[in-house]
Coordinates of C-alpha atoms in Angstrom, one line a residue:
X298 CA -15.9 61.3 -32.6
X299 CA -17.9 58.8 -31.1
X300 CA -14.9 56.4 -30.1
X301 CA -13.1 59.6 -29.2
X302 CA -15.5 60.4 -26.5
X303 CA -15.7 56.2 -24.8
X304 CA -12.1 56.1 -24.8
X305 CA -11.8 59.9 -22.8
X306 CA -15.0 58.3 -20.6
X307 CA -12.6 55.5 -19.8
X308 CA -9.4 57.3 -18.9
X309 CA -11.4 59.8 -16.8
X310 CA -12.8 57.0 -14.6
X311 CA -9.7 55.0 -14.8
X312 CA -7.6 57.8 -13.2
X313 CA -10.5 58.4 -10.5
X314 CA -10.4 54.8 -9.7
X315 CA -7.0 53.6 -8.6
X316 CA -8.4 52.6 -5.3
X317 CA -10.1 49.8 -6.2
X318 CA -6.9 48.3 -7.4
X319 CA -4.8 48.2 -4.0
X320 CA -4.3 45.4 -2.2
X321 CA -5.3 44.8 1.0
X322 CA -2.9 46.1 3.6
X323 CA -3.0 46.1 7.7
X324 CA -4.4 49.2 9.1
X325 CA -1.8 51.4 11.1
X326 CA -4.5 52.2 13.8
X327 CA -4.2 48.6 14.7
X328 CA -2.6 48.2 18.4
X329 CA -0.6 45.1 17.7
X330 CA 2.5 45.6 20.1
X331 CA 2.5 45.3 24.4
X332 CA -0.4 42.4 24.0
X333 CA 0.4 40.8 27.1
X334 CA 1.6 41.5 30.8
X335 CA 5.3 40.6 32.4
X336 CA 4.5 38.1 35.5
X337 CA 6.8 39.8 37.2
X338 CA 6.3 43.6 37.0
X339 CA 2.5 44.8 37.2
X340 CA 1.4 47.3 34.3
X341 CA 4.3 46.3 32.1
X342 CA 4.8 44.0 29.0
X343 CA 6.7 41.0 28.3
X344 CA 10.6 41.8 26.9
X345 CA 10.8 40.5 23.0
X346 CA 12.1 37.3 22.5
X347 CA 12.5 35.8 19.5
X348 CA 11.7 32.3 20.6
X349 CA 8.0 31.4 21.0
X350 CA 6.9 28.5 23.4
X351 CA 4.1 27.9 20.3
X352 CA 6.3 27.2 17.8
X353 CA 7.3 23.6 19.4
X354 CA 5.5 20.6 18.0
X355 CA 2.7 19.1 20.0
X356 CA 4.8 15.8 20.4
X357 CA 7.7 17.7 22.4
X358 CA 5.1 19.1 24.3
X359 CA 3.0 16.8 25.1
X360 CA 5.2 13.5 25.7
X361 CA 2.4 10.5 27.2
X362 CA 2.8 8.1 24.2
X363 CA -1.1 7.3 25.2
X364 CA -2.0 10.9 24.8
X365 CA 0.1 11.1 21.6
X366 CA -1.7 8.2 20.1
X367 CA -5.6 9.8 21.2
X368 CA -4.4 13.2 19.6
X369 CA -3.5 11.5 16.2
X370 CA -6.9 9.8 16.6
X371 CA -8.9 13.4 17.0
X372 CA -6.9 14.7 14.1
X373 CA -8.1 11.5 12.3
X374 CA -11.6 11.5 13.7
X375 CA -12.8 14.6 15.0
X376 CA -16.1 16.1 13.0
X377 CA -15.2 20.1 13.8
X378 CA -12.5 19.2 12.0
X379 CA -13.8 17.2 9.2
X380 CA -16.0 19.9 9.0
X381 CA -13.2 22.5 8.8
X382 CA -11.5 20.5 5.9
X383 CA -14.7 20.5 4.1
X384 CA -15.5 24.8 3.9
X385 CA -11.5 24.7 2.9
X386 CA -13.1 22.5 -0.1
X387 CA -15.9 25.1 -0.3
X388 CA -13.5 28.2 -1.0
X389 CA -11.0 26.8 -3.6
X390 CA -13.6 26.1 -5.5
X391 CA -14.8 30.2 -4.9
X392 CA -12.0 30.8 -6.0
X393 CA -11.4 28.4 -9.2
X394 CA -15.0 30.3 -10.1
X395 CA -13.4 33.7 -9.5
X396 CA -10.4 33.1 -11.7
X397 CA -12.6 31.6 -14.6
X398 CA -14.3 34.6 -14.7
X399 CA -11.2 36.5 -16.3
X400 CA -11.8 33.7 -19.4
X401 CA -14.4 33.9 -22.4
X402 CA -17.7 32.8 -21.8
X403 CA -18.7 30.5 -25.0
X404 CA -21.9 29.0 -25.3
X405 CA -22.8 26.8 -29.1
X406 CA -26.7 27.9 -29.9
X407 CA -27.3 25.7 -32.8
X408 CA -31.1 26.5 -34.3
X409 CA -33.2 25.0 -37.0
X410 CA -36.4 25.9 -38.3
X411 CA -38.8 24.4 -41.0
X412 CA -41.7 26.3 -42.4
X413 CA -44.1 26.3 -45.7
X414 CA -46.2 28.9 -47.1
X415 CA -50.0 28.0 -48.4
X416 CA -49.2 24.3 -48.6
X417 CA -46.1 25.1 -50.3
X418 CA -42.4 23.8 -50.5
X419 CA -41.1 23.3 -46.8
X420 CA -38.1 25.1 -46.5
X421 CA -35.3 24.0 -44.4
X422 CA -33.0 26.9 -42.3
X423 CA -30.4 26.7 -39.8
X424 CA -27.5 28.2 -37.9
X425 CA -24.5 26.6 -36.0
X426 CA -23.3 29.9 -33.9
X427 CA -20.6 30.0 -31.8
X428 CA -21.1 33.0 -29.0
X429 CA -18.4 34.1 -27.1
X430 CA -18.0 36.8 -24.0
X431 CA -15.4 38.6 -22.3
X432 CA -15.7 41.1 -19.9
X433 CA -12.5 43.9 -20.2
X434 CA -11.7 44.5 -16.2
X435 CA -10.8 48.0 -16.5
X436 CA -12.1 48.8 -12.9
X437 CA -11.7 46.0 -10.9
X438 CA -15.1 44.1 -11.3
X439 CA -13.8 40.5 -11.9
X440 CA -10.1 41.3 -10.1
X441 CA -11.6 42.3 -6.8
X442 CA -14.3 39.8 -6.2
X443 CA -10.9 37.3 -7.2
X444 CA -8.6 38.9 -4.1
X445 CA -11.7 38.5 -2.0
X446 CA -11.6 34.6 -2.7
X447 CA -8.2 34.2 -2.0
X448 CA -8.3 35.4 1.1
X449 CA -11.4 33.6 2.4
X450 CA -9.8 30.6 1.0
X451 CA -6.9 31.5 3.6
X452 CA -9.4 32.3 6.6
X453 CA -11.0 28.7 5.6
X454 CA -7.0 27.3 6.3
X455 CA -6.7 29.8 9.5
X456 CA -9.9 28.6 10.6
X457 CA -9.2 24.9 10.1
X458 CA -6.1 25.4 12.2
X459 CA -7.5 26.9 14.9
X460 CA -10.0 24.1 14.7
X461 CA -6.9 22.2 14.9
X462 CA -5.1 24.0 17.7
X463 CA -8.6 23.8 19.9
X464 CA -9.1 20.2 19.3
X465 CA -5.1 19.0 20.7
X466 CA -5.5 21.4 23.6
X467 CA -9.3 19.9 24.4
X468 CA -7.4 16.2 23.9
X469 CA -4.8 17.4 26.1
X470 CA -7.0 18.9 28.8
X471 CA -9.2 16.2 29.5
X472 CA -6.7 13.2 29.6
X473 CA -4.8 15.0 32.6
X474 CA -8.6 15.5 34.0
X475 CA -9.0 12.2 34.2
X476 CA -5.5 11.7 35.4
X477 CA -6.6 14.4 37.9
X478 CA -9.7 12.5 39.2
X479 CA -8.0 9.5 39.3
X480 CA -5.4 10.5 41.7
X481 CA -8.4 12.0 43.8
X482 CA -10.0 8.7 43.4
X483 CA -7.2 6.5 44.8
X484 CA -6.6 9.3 47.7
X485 CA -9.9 9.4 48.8
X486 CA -10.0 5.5 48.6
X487 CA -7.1 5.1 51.1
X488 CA -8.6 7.8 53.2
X489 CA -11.4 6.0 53.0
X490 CA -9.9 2.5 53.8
X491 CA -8.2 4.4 57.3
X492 CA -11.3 5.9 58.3
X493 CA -12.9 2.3 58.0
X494 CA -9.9 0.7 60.2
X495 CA -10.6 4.0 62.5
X496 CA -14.1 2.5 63.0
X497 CA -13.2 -1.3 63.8
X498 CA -10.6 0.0 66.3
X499 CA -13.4 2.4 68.0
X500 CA -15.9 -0.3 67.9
X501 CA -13.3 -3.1 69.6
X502 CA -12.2 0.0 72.0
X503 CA -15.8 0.2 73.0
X504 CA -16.4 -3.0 74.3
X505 CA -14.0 -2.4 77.2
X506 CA -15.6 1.0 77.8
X507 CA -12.4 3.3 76.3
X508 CA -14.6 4.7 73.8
X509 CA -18.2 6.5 73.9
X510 CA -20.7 5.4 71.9
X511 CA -20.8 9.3 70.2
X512 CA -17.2 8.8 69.0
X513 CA -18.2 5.6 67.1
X514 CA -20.9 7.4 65.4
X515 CA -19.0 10.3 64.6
X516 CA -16.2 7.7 63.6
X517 CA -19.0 6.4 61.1
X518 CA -20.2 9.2 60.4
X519 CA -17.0 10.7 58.8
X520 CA -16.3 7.3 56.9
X521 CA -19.7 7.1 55.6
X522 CA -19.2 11.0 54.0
X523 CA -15.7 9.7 52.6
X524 CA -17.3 6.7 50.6
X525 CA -19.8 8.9 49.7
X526 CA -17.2 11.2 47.7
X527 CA -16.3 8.2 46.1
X528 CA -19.7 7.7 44.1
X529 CA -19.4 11.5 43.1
X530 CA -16.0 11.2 41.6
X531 CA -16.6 7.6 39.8
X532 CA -19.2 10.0 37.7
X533 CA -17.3 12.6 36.8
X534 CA -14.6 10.3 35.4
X535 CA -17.5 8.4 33.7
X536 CA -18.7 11.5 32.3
X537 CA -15.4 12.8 31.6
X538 CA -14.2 9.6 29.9
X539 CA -17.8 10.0 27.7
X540 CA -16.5 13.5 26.6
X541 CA -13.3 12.1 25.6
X542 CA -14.9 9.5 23.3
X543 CA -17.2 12.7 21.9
X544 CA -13.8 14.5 20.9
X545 CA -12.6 11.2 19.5
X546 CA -15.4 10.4 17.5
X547 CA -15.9 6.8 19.2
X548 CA -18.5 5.6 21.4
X549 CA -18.4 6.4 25.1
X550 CA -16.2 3.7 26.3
X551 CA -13.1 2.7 29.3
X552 CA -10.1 5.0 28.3
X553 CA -6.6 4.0 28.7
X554 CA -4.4 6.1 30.3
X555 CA -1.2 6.5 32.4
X556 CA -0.7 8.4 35.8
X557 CA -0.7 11.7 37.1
X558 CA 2.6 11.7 38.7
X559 CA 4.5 10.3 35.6
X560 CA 3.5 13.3 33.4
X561 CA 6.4 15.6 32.5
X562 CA 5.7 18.9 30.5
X563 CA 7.6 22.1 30.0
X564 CA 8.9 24.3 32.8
X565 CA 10.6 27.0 30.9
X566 CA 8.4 29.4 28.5
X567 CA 9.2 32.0 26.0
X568 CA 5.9 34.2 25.0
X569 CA 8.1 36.0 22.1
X570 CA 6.8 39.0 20.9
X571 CA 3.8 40.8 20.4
X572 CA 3.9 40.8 16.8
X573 CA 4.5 36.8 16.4
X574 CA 0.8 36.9 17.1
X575 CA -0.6 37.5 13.9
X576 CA 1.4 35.0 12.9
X577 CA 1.2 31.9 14.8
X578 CA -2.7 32.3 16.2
X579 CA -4.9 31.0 13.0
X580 CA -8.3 32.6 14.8
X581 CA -6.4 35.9 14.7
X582 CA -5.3 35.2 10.8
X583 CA -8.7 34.3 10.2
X584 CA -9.6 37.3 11.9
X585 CA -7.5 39.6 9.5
X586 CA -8.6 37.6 6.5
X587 CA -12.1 38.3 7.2
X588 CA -11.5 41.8 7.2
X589 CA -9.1 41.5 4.0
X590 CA -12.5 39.9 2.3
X591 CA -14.6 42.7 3.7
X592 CA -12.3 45.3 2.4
X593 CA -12.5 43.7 -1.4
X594 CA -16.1 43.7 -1.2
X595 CA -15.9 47.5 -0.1
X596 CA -13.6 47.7 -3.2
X597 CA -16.5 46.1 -5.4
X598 CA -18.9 48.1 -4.1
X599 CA -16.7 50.9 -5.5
X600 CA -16.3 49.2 -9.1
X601 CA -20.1 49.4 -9.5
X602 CA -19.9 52.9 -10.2
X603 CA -17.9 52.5 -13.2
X604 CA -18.5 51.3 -16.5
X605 CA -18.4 48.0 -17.6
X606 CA -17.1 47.1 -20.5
X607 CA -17.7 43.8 -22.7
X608 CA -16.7 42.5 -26.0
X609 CA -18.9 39.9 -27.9
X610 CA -19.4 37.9 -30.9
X611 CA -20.5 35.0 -32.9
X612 CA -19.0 32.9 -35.1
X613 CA -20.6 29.7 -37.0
X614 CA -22.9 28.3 -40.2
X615 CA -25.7 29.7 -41.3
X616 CA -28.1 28.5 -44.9
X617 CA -29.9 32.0 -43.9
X618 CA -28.6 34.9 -45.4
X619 CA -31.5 37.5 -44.9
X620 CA -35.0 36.5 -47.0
X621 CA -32.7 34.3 -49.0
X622 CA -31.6 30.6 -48.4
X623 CA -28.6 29.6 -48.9
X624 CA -27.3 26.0 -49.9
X625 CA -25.0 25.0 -48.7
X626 CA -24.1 27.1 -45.9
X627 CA -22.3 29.8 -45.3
X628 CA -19.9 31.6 -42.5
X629 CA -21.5 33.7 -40.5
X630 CA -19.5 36.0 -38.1
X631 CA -20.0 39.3 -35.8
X632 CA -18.0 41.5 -33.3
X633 CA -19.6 43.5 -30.8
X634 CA -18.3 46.1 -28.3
X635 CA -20.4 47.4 -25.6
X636 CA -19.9 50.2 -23.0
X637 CA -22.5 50.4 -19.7
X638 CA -22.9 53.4 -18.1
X639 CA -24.6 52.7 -14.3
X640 CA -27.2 55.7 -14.1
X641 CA -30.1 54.6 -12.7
X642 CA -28.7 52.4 -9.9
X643 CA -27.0 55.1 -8.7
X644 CA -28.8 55.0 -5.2
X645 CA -28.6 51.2 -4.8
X646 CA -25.0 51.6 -5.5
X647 CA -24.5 54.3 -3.1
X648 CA -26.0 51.6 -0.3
X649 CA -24.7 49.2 -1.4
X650 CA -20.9 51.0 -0.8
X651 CA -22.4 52.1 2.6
X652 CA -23.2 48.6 3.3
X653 CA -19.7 47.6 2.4
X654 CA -17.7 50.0 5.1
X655 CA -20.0 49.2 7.8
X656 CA -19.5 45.6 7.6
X657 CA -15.2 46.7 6.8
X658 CA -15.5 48.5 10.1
X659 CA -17.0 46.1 12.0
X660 CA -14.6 43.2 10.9
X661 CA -11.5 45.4 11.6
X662 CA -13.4 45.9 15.2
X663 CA -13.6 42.0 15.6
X664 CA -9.7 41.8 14.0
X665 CA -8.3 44.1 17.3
X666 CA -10.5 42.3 19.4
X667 CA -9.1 39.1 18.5
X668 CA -6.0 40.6 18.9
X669 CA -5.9 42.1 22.1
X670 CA -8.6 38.7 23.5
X671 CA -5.0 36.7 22.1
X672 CA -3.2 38.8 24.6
X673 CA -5.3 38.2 27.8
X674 CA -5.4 34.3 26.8
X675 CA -1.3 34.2 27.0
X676 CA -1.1 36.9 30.1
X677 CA -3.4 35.0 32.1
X678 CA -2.3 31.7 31.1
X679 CA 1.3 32.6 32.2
X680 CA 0.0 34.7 35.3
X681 CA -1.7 30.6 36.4
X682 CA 1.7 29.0 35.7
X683 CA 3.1 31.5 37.7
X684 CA 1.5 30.9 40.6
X685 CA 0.6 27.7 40.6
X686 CA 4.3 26.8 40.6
X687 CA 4.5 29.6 43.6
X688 CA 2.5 27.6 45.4
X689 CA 3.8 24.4 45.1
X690 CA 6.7 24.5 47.5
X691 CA 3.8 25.6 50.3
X692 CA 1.4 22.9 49.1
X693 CA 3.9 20.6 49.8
X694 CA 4.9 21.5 53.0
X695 CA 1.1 21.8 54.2
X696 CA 0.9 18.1 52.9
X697 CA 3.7 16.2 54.8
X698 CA 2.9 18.6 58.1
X699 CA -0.9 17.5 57.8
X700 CA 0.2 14.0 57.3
X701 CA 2.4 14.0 60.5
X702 CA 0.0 15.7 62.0
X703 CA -2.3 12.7 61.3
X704 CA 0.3 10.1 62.4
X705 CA 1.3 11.8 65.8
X706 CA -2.7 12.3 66.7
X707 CA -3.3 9.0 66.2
X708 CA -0.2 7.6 68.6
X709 CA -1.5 10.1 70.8
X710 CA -5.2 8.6 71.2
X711 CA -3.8 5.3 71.5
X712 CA -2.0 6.6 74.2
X713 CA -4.8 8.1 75.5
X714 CA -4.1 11.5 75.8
X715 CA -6.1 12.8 72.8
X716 CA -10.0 12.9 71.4
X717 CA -11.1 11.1 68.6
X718 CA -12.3 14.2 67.4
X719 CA -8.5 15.2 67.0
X720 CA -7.9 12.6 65.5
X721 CA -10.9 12.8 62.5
X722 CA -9.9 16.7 62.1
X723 CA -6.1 16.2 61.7
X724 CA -7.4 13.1 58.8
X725 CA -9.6 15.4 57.6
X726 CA -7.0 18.0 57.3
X727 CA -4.8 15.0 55.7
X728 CA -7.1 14.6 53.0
X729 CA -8.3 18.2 51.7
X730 CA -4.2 18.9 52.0
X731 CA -3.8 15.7 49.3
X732 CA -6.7 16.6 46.9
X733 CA -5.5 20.3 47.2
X734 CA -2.1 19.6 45.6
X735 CA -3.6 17.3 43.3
X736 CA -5.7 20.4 42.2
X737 CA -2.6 22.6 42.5
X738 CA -1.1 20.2 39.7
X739 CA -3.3 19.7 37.5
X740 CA -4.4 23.9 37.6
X741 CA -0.2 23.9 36.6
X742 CA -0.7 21.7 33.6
X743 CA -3.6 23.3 32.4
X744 CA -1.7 26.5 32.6
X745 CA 0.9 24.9 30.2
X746 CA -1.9 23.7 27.7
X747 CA -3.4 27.2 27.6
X748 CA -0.6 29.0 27.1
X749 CA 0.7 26.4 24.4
X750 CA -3.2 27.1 22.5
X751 CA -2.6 30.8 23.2
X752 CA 0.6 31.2 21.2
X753 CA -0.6 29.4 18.7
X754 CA 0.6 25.7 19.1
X755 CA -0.2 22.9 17.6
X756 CA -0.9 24.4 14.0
X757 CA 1.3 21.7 12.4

C-alpha cells in the first residue's frame, strides 16, 4: 500500500512538472527584425540581403601585410584574450562536473576497531564497505543545472569572440591613427618649412624697406604656431604608438608601419539582414546564452519543489555480524530507497523561484538591448561611411582651390599687389583644408572598421 501511494506521489508531480523539462527557446516578444536604418530613406530599414559584409575574413578586409602581421600578434599576445580563453577553460570543466552528476557516487569506508573487556582477550573487527549513490532525476534536478552549463560554456565561446572581434578592430583602429597622424605630421612639416622660407624672404624684403617690420612678426608669429603643432602631434603618435604596444602585449616601443595613402579597404557593403545578427555578433549570442542559463536556473528553482529521489547501498567485508565475530569474514550487502518530500523549505523555495524570474527577466531585458544597441552600431557606422564618402569629392575640391589660392597669393605679393596677411590666410586656409581631408579619410576608414565589428567580423 505503502509503494502504492510513492509511486501515485510521483506520477502526480511528474505530470505537474513538464515544464521544467523544455528546453530553452527564444522568446516571441523579442523585436529581432528592422534593427537598423536604410542610408538612403529616413525612418526605413535596410532591404534583406543574404550577403553580410561580416562574414569576410579579416585578411580580405584588412590587406597592409604590416597590419596583418600586428593582428596575428594580438591574437597571440593579447591578455583580454588570454583571459577569455581561460573562463572557456573554467566552464567545460562546469560542465564535465554537471554531467558526472548523472553517475553513481561511490566512496570505500573501510573501519577497524580493537577493544577488550576487564583486561580481557582484545578482539579484532572490521568492515571493507563499498557505498554507492545515485540520484533518479525524475524532475529535472541534475538535467537542468546540466543545460545551464552548456550554455554558459557557449556564452564563455561567444564572449571569447567578441573578445576577439574587439581586439582586430582596436588593432585595426589605431594603426590607421597613426597613419592618420603621420600624414598630419608630414603636412604640417612642409607647412611649416614654407612658412619658415615666408620669413627669410620678409626678412631680406625688409632690408630694402618692401616690408614692415609688423608683417615680419606676424610672418614669425604664424611659423612659430606651426612648429608648435608639431610638438603636439609627435605626442600623440608617441602615446598612440604606446597603446599599440599595450594591445600587443610588448613594451612601448617605435612601430612599423606603412602609409596612409597606400591603404585600400572595402567600398561596397552588404548589412544582410536583421536576423543574421544573432548569428554573427558573439556579444549578442552571449547575450542570449546568459538568458538561456537564467532560464535553467528558473527551471531549478522549479525542481526544488518536487521530490527527490535517491537509491543507495553498500557492498563489502565485514568479521561483524551483530554481537558476534566472525572469522573469516563475511559479505555484507544493503539496498536503500529513499523518497524526500520538501515541506519545510517551502518559503525559501518560493524565493528562491522569485529570485530566479527576476534575474530571467532582467537578462532577457539586457538580451533586446543588445539586440537593438547591435543595430545602432551597424546604422550609424554605415550612416559615417555614407557621408564621409559624400564629402570627399567637396574635400577635394576645397583642397586644390585652397592650394591655388595659396600659389596665386603669393605671385601676387611678389608682385606687389597683395598683403602678407593674404598671403598667411590663404596658407593658413591651405593647411586646415589638408589636415581636414586627412581627417575626412581616416573618419571613412574608421567607418569601415565599425561596421566590419558591428556585423560581427572577425570571429574566425
Amino acid at each position: 500500500m505503502k509503494g502504492k501511494i510513492i509511486t501515485l506521489m510521483c506520477a502526480t508531480a511528474l505530470l505537474s512538472s513538464c515544464h521544467i523539462y523544455k528546453a530553452y527557446d527564444r522568446p516571441e516578444d523579442i523585436m529581432a527584425e528592422g534593427l537598423y536604418r536604410d542610408t538612403a530613406l529616413v525612418n526605413d530599414t535596410l532591404a534583406s540581403d543574404t550577403s553580410n559584409f561580416g562574414n569576410l575574413p579579416w585578411r580580405e578586409v584588412f590587406t597592409d601585410p604590416q597590419l596583418q602581421n600586428y593582428i596575428e600578434q594580438a591574437l597571440d599576445n593579447n591578455a583580454d584574450l588570454r583571459s577569455a580563453a581561460l573562463n572557456v577553460e573554467q566552464a567545460q570543466a562546469a560542465l564535465m562536473s554537471a554531467r558526472l552528476a548523472y553517475l553513481p557516487q561511490l566512496a570505500l569506508s573501510p573501519q577497524g576497531t580493537i577493544s577488550s573487556w576487564d583486561k580481557g582477550k582484545a578482539s579484532q573487527t572490521y568492515s571493507l564497505p563499498v557505498t554507492a549513490s545515485w540520484q533518479i532525476d525524475l524532475f529535472g534536478q541534475i538535467l537542468n543545472p546540466k543545460r545551464n552549463a552548456q550554455v554558459s560554456l557557449r556564452q564563455a565561446k561567444y564572449q571569447q569572440q567578441a573578445v576577439q572581434t574587439q581586439l582586430i578592430a582596436n588593432t585595426a583602429y589605431i594603426y590607421y591613427t597613426l597613419l592618420m597622424l603621420d600624414r598630419q605630421l608630414s603636412i604640417t612639416e612642409q607647412t611649416a618649412d614654407v612658412l619658415k622660407d615666408n620669413l627669410e624672404t620678409m626678412i631680406a624684403m625688409n632690408e630694402y624697406g618692401n616690408v614692415t617690420s609688423a608683417a615680419i612678426e606676424q610672418s614669425r608669429s604664424a611659423y612659430a604656431q606651426v612648429v608648435a603643432s608639431l610638438s603636439d602631434l609627435r605626442q600623440s603618435i608617441t602615446e598612440t604608438e604606446n597603446s599599440f604596444c599595450l594591445i600587443l602585449n610588448q613594451p612601448a616601443q617605435h612601430v612599423e608601419r606603412g602609409v596612409l595613402e597606400d591603404q585600400q579597404l572595402p567600398t561596397e557593403f552588404s548589412a544582410g539582414i536583421s536576423l543574421q545578427l544573432l548569428s554573427n555578433r558573439p556579444d549578442v549570442q552571449a547575450a542570449e546564452m546568459s538568458l538561456a542559463a537564467c532560464y535553467y536556473n528558473t527551471n531549478s528553482a522549479r525542481a526544488a519543489f518536487y521530490p527527490q529521489i535517491t537509491l543507495s547501498g553498500s557492498a563489502g567485508w565485514t568479521n561483524s555480524a551483530g554481537s558476534a565475530i566472525v572469522n573469516p569474514g563475511k559479505l555484507l550487502a544493503s539496498v536503500i530507497g529513499s523518497l524526500t518530500q520538501p515541506l519545510f523549505y517551502r518559503g525559501t523555495n518560493i524565493a528562491r523561484l522569485r529570485q530566479a524570474r527576476a534575474l530571467e527577466e532582467q537578462a532577457k531585458i539586457s538580451f533586446q538591448t543588445a539586440l537593438l544597441n547591435a543595430g545602432n552600431e551597424v546604422s550609424n557606422a554605415l550612416a559615417l561611411y555614407q557621408n564621409t564618402s559624400q564629402k570627399t569629392e567637396m574635400r577635394t575640391l576645397q583642397v586644390n582651390s585652397a592650394r591655388k589660392a595659396a600659389e596665386d597669393t603669393r605671385e601676387l605679393f611678389n608682385l606687389g599687389t597683395s598683403t602678407y596677411l593674404e598671403v598667411l590666410s590663404a596658407q593658413q586656409s591651405y593647411l586646415s583644408a589638408q589636415l581636414s581631408e586627412v581627417a575626412d579619410t581616416f573618419d571613412q576608414m574608421q567607418a569601415v572598421i565599425n561596421l566590419y565589428q558591428a556585423l560581427g567580423g572577425g570571429r574566425e
